[in-house]
Coordinates of C-alpha atoms in Angstrom, one line a residue:
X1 CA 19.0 24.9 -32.4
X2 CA 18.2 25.9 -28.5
X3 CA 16.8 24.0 -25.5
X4 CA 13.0 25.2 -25.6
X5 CA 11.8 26.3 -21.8
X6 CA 9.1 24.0 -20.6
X7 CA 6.1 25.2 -18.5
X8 CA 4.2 22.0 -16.5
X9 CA 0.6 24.1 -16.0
X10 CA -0.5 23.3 -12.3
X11 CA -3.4 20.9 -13.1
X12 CA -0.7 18.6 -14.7
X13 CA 1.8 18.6 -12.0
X14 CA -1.1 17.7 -9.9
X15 CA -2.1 14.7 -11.9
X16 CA 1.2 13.4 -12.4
X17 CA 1.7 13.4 -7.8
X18 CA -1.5 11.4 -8.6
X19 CA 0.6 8.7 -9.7
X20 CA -0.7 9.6 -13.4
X21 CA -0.9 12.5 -16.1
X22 CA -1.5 10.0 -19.4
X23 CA -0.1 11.0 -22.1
X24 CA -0.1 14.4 -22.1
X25 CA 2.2 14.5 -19.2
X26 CA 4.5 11.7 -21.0
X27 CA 4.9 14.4 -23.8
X28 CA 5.3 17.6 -22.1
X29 CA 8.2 14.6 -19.6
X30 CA 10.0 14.0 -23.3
X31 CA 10.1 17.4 -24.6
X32 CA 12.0 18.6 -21.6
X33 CA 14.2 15.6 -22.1
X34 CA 14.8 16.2 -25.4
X35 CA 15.6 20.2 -24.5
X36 CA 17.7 19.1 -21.6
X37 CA 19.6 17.0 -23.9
X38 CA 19.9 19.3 -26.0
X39 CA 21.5 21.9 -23.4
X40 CA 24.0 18.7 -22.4
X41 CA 24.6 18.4 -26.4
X42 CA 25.9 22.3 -26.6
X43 CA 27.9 21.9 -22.7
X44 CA 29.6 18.7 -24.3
X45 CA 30.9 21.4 -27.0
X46 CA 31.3 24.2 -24.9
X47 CA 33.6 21.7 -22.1
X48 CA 35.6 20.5 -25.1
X49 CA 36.1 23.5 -26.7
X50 CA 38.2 24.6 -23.2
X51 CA 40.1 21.3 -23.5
X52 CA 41.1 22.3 -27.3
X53 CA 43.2 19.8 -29.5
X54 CA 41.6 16.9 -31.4
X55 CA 38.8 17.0 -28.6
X56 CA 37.5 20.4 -29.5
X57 CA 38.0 19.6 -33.3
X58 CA 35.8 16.2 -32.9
X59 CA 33.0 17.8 -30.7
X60 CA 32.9 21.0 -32.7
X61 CA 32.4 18.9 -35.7
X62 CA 29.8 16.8 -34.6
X63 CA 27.9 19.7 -32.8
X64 CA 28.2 21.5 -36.4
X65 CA 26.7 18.1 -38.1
X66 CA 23.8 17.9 -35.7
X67 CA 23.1 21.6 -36.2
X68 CA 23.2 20.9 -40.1
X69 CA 20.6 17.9 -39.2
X70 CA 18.2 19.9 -37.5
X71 CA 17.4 22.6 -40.4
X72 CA 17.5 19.8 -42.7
X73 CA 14.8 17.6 -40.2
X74 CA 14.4 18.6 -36.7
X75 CA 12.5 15.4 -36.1
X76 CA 15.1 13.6 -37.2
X77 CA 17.3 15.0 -34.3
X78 CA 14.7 14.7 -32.0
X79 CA 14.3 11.1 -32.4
X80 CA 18.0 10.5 -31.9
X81 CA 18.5 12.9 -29.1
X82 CA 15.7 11.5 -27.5
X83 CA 16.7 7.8 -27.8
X84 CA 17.6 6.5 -24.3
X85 CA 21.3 5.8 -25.5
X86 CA 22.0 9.2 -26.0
X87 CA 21.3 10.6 -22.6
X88 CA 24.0 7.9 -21.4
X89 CA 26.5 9.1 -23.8
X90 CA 26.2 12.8 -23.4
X91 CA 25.8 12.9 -19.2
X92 CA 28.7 10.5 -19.2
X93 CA 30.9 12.2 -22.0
X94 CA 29.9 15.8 -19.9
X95 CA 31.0 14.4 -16.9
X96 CA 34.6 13.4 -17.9
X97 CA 35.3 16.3 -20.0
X98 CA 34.4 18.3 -16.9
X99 CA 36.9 16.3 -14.8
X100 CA 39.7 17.3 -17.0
X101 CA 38.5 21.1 -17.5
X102 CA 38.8 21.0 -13.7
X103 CA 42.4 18.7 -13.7
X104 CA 42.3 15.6 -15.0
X105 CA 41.6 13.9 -11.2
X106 CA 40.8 10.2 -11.7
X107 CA 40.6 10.6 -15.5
X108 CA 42.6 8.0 -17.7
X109 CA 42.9 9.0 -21.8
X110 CA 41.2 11.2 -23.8
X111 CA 37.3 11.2 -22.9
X112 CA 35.2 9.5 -25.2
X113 CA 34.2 12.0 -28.0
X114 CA 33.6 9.4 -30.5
X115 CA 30.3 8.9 -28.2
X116 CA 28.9 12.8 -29.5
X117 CA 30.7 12.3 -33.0
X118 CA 28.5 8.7 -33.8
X119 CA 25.1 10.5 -32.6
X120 CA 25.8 13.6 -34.7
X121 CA 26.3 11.2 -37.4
X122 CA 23.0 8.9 -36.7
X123 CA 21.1 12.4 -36.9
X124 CA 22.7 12.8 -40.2
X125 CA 21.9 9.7 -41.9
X126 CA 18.1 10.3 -40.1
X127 CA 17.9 13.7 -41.9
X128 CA 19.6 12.8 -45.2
X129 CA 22.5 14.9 -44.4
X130 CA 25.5 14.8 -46.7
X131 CA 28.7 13.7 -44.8
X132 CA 31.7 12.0 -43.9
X133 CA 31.8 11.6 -40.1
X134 CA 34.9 9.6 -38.6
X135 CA 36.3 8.5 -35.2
X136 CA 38.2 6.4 -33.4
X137 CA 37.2 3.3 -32.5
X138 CA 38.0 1.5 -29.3
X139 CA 35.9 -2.1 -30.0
X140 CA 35.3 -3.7 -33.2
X141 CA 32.1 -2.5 -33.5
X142 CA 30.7 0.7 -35.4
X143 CA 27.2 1.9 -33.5
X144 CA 25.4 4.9 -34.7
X145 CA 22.8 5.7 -31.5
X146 CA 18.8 4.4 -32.4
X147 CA 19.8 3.1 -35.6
X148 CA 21.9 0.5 -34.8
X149 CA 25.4 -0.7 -35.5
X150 CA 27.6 -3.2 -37.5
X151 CA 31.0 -5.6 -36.1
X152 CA 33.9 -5.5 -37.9
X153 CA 35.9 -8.6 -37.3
X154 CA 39.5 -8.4 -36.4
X155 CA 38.9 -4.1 -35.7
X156 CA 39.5 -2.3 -33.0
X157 CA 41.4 0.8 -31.3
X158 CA 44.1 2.2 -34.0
X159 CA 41.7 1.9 -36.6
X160 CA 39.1 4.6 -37.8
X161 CA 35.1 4.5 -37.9
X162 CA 34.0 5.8 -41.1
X163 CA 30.4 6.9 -41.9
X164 CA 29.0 8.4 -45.1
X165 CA 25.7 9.6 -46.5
X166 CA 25.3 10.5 -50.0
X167 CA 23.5 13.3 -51.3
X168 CA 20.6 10.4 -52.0
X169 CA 20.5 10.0 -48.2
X170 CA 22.2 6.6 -48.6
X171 CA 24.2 5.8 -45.7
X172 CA 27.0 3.0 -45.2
X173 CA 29.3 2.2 -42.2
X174 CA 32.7 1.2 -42.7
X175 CA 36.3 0.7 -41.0
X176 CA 39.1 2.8 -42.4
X177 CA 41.7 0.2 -43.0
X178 CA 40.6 -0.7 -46.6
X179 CA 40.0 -4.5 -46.1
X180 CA 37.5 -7.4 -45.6
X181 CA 34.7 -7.4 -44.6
X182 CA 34.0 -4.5 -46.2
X183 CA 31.1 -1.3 -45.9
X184 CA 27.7 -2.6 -44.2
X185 CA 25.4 -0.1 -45.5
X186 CA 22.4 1.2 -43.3
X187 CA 18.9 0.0 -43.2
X188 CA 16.2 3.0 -44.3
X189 CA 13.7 2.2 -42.0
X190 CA 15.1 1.9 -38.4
X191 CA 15.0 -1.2 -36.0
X192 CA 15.2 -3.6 -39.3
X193 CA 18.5 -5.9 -38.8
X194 CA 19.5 -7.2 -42.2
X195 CA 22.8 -8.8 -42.8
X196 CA 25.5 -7.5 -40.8
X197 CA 23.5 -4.7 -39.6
X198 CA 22.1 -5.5 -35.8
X199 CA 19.7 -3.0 -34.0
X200 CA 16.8 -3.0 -31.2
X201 CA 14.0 -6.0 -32.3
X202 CA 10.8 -4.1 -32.7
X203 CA 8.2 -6.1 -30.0
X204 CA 5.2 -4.3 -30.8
X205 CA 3.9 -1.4 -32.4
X206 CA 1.4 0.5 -30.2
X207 CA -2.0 1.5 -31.0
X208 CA -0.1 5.7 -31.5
X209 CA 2.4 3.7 -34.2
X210 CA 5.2 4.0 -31.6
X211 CA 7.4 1.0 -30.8
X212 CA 7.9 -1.3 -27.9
X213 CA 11.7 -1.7 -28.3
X214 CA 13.8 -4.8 -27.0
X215 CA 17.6 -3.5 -27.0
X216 CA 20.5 -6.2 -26.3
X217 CA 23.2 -4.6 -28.7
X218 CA 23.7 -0.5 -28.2
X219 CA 27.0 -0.4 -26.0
X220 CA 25.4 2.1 -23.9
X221 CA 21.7 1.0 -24.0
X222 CA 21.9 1.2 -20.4
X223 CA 24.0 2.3 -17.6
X224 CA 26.2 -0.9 -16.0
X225 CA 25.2 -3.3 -18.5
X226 CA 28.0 -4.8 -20.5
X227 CA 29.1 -3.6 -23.7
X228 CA 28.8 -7.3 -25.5
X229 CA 25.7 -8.2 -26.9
X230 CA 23.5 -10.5 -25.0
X231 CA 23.3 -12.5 -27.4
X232 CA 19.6 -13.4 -27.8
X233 CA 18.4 -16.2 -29.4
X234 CA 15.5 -16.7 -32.2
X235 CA 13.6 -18.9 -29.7
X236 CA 14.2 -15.9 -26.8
X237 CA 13.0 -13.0 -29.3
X238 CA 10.1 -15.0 -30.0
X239 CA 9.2 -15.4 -26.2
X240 CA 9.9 -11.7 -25.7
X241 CA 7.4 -10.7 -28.8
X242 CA 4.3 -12.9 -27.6
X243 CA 5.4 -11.8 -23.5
X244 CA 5.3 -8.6 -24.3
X245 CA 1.9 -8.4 -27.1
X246 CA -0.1 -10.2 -23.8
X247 CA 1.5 -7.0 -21.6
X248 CA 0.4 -4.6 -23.8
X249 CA -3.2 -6.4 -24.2
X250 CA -3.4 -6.4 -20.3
X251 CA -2.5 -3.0 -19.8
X252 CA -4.8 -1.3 -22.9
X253 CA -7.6 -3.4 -21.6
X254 CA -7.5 -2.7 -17.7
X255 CA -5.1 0.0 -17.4
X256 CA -6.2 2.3 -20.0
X257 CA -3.9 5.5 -17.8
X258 CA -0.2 3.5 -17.8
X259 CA -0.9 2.0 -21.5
X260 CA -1.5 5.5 -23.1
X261 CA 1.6 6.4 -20.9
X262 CA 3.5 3.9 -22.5
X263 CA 2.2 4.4 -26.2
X264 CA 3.2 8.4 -25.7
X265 CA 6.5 7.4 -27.2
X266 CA 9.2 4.5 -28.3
X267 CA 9.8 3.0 -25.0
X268 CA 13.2 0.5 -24.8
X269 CA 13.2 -3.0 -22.7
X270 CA 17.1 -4.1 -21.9
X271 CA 17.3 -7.5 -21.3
X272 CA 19.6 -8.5 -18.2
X273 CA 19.1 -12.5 -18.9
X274 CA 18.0 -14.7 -16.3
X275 CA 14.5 -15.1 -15.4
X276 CA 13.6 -13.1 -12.3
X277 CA 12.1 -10.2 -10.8
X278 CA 14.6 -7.4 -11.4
X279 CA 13.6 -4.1 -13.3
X280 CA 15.7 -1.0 -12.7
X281 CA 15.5 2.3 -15.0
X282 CA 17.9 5.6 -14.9
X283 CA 17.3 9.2 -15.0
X284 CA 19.4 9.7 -17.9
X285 CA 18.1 6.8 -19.9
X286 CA 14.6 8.6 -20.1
X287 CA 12.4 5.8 -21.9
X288 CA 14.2 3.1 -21.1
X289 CA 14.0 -0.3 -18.4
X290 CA 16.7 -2.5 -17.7
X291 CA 15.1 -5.7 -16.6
X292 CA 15.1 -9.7 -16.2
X293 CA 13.0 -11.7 -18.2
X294 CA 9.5 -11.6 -16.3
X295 CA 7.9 -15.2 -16.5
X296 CA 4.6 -14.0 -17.8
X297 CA 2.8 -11.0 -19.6
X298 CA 0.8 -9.7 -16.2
X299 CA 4.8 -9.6 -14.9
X300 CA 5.6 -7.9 -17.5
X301 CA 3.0 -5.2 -17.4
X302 CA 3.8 -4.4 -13.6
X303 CA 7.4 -3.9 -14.7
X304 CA 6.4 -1.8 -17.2
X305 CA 3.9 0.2 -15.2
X306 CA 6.5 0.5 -12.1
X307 CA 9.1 1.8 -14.4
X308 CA 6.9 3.9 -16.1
X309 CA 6.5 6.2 -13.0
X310 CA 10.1 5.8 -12.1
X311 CA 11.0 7.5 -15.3
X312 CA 8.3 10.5 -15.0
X313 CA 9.4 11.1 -11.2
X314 CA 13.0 11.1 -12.7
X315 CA 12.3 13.5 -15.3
X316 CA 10.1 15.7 -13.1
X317 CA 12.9 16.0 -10.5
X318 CA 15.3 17.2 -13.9
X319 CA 12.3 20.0 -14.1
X320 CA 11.9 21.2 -10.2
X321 CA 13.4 20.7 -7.2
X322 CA 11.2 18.8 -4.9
X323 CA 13.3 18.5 -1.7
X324 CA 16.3 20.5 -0.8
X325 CA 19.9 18.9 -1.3
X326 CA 22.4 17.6 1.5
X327 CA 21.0 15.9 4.2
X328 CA 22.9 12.5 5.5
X329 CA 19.6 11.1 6.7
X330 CA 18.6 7.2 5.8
X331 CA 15.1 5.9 6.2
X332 CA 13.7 2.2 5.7
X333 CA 11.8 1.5 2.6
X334 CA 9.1 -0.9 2.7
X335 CA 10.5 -2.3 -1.0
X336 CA 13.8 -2.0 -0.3
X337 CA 16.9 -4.5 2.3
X338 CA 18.7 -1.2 2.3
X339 CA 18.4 2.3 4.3
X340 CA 17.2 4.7 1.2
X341 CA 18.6 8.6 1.2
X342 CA 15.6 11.3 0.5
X343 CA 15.6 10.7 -3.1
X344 CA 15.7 7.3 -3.2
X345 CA 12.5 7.2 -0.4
X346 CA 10.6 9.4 -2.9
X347 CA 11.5 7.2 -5.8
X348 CA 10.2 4.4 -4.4
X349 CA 7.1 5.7 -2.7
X350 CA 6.2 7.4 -6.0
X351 CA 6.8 3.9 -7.9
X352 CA 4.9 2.0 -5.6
X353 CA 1.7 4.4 -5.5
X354 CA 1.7 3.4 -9.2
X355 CA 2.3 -0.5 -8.1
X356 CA -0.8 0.2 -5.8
X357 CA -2.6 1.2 -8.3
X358 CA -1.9 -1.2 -10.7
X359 CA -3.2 -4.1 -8.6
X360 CA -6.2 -2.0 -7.5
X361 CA -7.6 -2.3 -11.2
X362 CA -5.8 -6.0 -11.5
X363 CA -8.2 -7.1 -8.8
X364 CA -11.4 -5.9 -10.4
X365 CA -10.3 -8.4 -13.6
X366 CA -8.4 -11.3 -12.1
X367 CA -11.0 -14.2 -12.6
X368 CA -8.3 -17.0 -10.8
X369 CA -9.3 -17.5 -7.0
X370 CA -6.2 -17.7 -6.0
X371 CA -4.6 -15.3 -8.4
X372 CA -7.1 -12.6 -7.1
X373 CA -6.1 -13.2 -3.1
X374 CA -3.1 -12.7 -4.1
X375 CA -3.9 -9.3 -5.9
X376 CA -6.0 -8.5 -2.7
X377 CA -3.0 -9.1 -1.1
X378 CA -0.8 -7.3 -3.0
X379 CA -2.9 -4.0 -2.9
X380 CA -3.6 -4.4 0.8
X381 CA 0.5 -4.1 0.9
X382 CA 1.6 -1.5 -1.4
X383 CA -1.1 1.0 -0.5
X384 CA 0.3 0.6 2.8
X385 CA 3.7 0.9 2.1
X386 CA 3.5 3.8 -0.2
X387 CA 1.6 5.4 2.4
X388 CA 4.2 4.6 5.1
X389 CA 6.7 5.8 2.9
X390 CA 5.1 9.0 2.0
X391 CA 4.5 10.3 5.2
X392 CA 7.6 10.1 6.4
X393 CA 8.6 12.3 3.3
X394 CA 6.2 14.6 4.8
X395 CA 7.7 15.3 8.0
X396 CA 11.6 15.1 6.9
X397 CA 11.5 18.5 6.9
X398 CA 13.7 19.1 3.3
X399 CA 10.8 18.9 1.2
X400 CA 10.4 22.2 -0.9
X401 CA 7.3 23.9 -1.5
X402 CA 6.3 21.9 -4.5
X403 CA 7.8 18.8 -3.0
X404 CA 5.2 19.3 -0.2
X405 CA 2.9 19.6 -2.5
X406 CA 3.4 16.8 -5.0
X407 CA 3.6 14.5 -1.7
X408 CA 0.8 15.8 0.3
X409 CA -1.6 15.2 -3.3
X410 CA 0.5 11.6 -3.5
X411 CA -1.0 11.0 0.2
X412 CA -4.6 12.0 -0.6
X413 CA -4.5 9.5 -3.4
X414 CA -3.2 6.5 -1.0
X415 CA -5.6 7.7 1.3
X416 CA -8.6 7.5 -0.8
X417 CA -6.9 4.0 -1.7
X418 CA -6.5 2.8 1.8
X419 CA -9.9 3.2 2.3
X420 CA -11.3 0.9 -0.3
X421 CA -12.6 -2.2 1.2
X422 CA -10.1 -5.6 0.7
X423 CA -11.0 -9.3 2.1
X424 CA -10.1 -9.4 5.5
X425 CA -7.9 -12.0 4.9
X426 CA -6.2 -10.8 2.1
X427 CA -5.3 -7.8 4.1
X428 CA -4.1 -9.3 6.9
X429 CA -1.8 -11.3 4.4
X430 CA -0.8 -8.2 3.0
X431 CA 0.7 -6.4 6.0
X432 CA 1.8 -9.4 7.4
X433 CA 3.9 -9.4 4.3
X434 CA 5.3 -5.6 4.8
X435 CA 5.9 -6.9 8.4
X436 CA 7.8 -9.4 8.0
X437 CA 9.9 -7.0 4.9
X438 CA 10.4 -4.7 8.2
X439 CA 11.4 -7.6 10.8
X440 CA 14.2 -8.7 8.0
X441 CA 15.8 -5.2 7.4
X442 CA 16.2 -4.6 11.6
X443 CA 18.1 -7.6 11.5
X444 CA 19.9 -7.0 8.2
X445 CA 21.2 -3.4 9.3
X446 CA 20.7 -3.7 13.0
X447 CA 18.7 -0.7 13.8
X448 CA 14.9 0.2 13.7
X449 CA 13.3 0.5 10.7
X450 CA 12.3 4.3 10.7
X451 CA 14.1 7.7 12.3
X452 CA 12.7 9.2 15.3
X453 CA 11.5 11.8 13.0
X454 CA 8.8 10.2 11.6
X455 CA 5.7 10.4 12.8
X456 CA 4.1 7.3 10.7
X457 CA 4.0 3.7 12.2
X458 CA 2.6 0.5 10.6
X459 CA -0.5 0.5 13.4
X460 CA -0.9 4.0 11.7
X461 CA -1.6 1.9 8.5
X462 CA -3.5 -0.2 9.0
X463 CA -6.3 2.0 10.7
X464 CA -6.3 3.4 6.8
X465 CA -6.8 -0.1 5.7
X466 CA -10.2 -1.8 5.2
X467 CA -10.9 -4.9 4.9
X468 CA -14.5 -6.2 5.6
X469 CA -16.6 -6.5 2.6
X470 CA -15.3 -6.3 -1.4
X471 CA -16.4 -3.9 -4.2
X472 CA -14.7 -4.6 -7.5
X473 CA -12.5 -1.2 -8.1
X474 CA -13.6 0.4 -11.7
X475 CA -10.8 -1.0 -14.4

């Protein structure tokens, strides 16, 4: 059981600074997830292994169960290290075993081992494993990582998790303490609540037979979000099911690219409540989107196609380093009140060539007047501010090799967007839009909105912008 090595050939690299790469580069992106995660898995062990005591003991034995998973069914490991969860758990776990391997600064109780003891244990009952696995538990709930989890009422830290699976490749959950409610035995087929037993609602099941996930009860579906359950309604899943069926529909129909992007693998929405705008995704929660409820499907599908290249820039910045480290440098960022660091600048521009893109091919479709200005609009604004963005990548002067590279190819492709022809209203509206974004943030942080350094200005953008004339762009 060892991390594979990963080789990205050129011509996908390149594809992928285009803002794209289809599904081919969303499975090459996974498989170095699940190998990175797989190194983190073994560092966990290794980290607690220098600790010693009951922290070696726990990690050993779950790194021994997840070994004994994988030559039973390395696809059944694969699907749970490969679950967003997990890269939560073992990053996090990792990083607080390594602060007490180096002295216990800031570091209250023994880390969290239970966290690599319950996924070893979902690999088990995935692979039909044998075992007993137990642990501590410090909530009343029992959660076993993509499978989902049970509450036991009245439990919580003193008492013991217990998990078995019988030769049969039955598995039941319990709590050690010998009283009501009793076991809540496991579901065989994954995502399917019954009874006690809660897990991610399945949304939709994509044209590949993987799964648009909706995930409001894994403690750790997400980093920052709270433990608790959000507590969904019927009436909420229901909305969620048909918002996100007329998302999908949208983005298999006009944007054939992000939908086979999204349908490389079980992708996992986390619902933060409220209606609104917000979508946020983290580099160790490869697969997954934290976001608010989006009013409508079209919402929906530019959350998912803007999170979509957040998680491939995350996981190609795991692969190679694109810029080099340090620098105390802030810039403005056309989507953003804040100054960004480097990283946070090439996020962004990289997320919002895909935004650009999105509402390129929205335009060509959108049969609403007013809907389609707006689209106009939008394009005529993100195209600039990608752009903007992008070029003052280029000239910060920390890009590597490949980072100049991937951004010089990420300028060619605004470029050859900037110079497709949008109502000259609609473009005016547009970067009156990003002007107004730059106006605000001088006053918010009282300074001007780009370093001396740069050699990009807004005037700069729009001589790249055209707008007389409209030819529908090819969906």
């Amino acid at each position: 059981m060892r991390p594979v090595p990963i080789r990205v050939p050129g011509r996908l690299f390149t594809a992928l600074a285009t803002g794209g790469g289809g599904a081919e580069a969303m499975d090459l992106l996974a498989r170095a997830e699940y190998s990175r995660r797989l190194a983190c898995a073994h560092a966990v062990t290794e980290a607690a292994r220098e600790i010693g005591g009951g922290v070696a003991e726990a990690a050993g034995q779950a790194w021994e169960l997840l070994a004994a998973a994988h030559r039973a069914d390395p696809g059944a490991v694969s699907a749970v290290l490969t679950h967003p969860s997990t890269g939560t758990a073992l990053t996090g776990l990792l990083a607080r075993l390594d602060r007490v391997v180096e002295g216990g600064s800031g570091e209250v109780g023994e880390p969290p081992v239970h966290w690599f003891s319950s996924l070893a244990a979902a690999a088990a009952v995935r692979a039909g494993v044998s075992a007993r696995v137990l642990w501590p538990l410090t909530t009343d709930q029992v959660f076993l990582p993509s499978l989902g989890g049970a509450r036991f009422s009245g439990a919580g830290p003193g008492d013991v998790a217990e998990v078995e699976i019988d030769a049969a490749g039955g598995a039941r959950v319990d709590v050690g303490r010998g009283s009501a409610p009793g076991p809540v035995p496991v579901p065989k087929v994954p995502y399917a609540p019954s009874g006690r037993w809660r897990a991610a609602h399945r949304l939709v099941v994509l044209d590949t037979g993987a799964s648009l996930l909706l995930d409001d009860v894994d403690p750790l579906r997400f980093p920052g979000v709270p433990e608790r359950p959000l507590g969904l309604t019927a009436d909420d899943l229901r909305w969620w099911e048909a918002t996100a069926r007329e998302a999908c529909r949208l983005l298999r129909n006009h944007h054939p690219g992000a939908f086979a992007e999204l349908a490389a693998g079980t992708r996992t929405l986390v619902p933060l409540g409220p209606t609104g705008s917000f979508s946020g995704s983290s580099a160790e929660a490869f697969g997954s989107m934290a976001l608010s409820r989006p009013r409508t499907g079209r919402a929906l599908a530019l959350s998912l196609a803007h999170e979509l290249q957040h998680s491939k820039f995350a996981a190609v910045l795991h692969l190679f380093d694109l810029f080099e480290p340090g620098g105390e440098e802030r810039y403005y960022a056309p989507w953003r009140p804040d100054p960004r660091p480097l990283i946070g600048l090439f996020h962004g521009a990289y997320a919002h060539l895909g935004v650009a893109q999105f509402w390129n091919r929205h335009r060509a479709v959108e049969q609403d007047p007013e809907e389609l200005a707006r689209a106009h609009a939008q394009f005529a604004r993100w195209r600039a501010g990608a752009r903007e963005a992008t070029e003052v990548l280029l000239s910060s002067g920390r890009l590597t090799a490949l980072g100049q590279h991937f951004a010089e190819t990420m300028l060619r492709t605004l470029d050859a967007l900037c110079r497709l022809p949008v109502p000259a209203e609609a473009g005016r509206r547009g970067l009156a839009l990003a002007a107004e974004h730059r106006v605000e943030w001088v006053r918010r942080n009282g300074r001007e909105a780009a370093p001396e350094s740069s050699r990009y200005s807004l005037s700069s953008a729009a001589s790249h912008v055209g707008t007389t004339g409209f030819e529908p762009a090819t969906p």
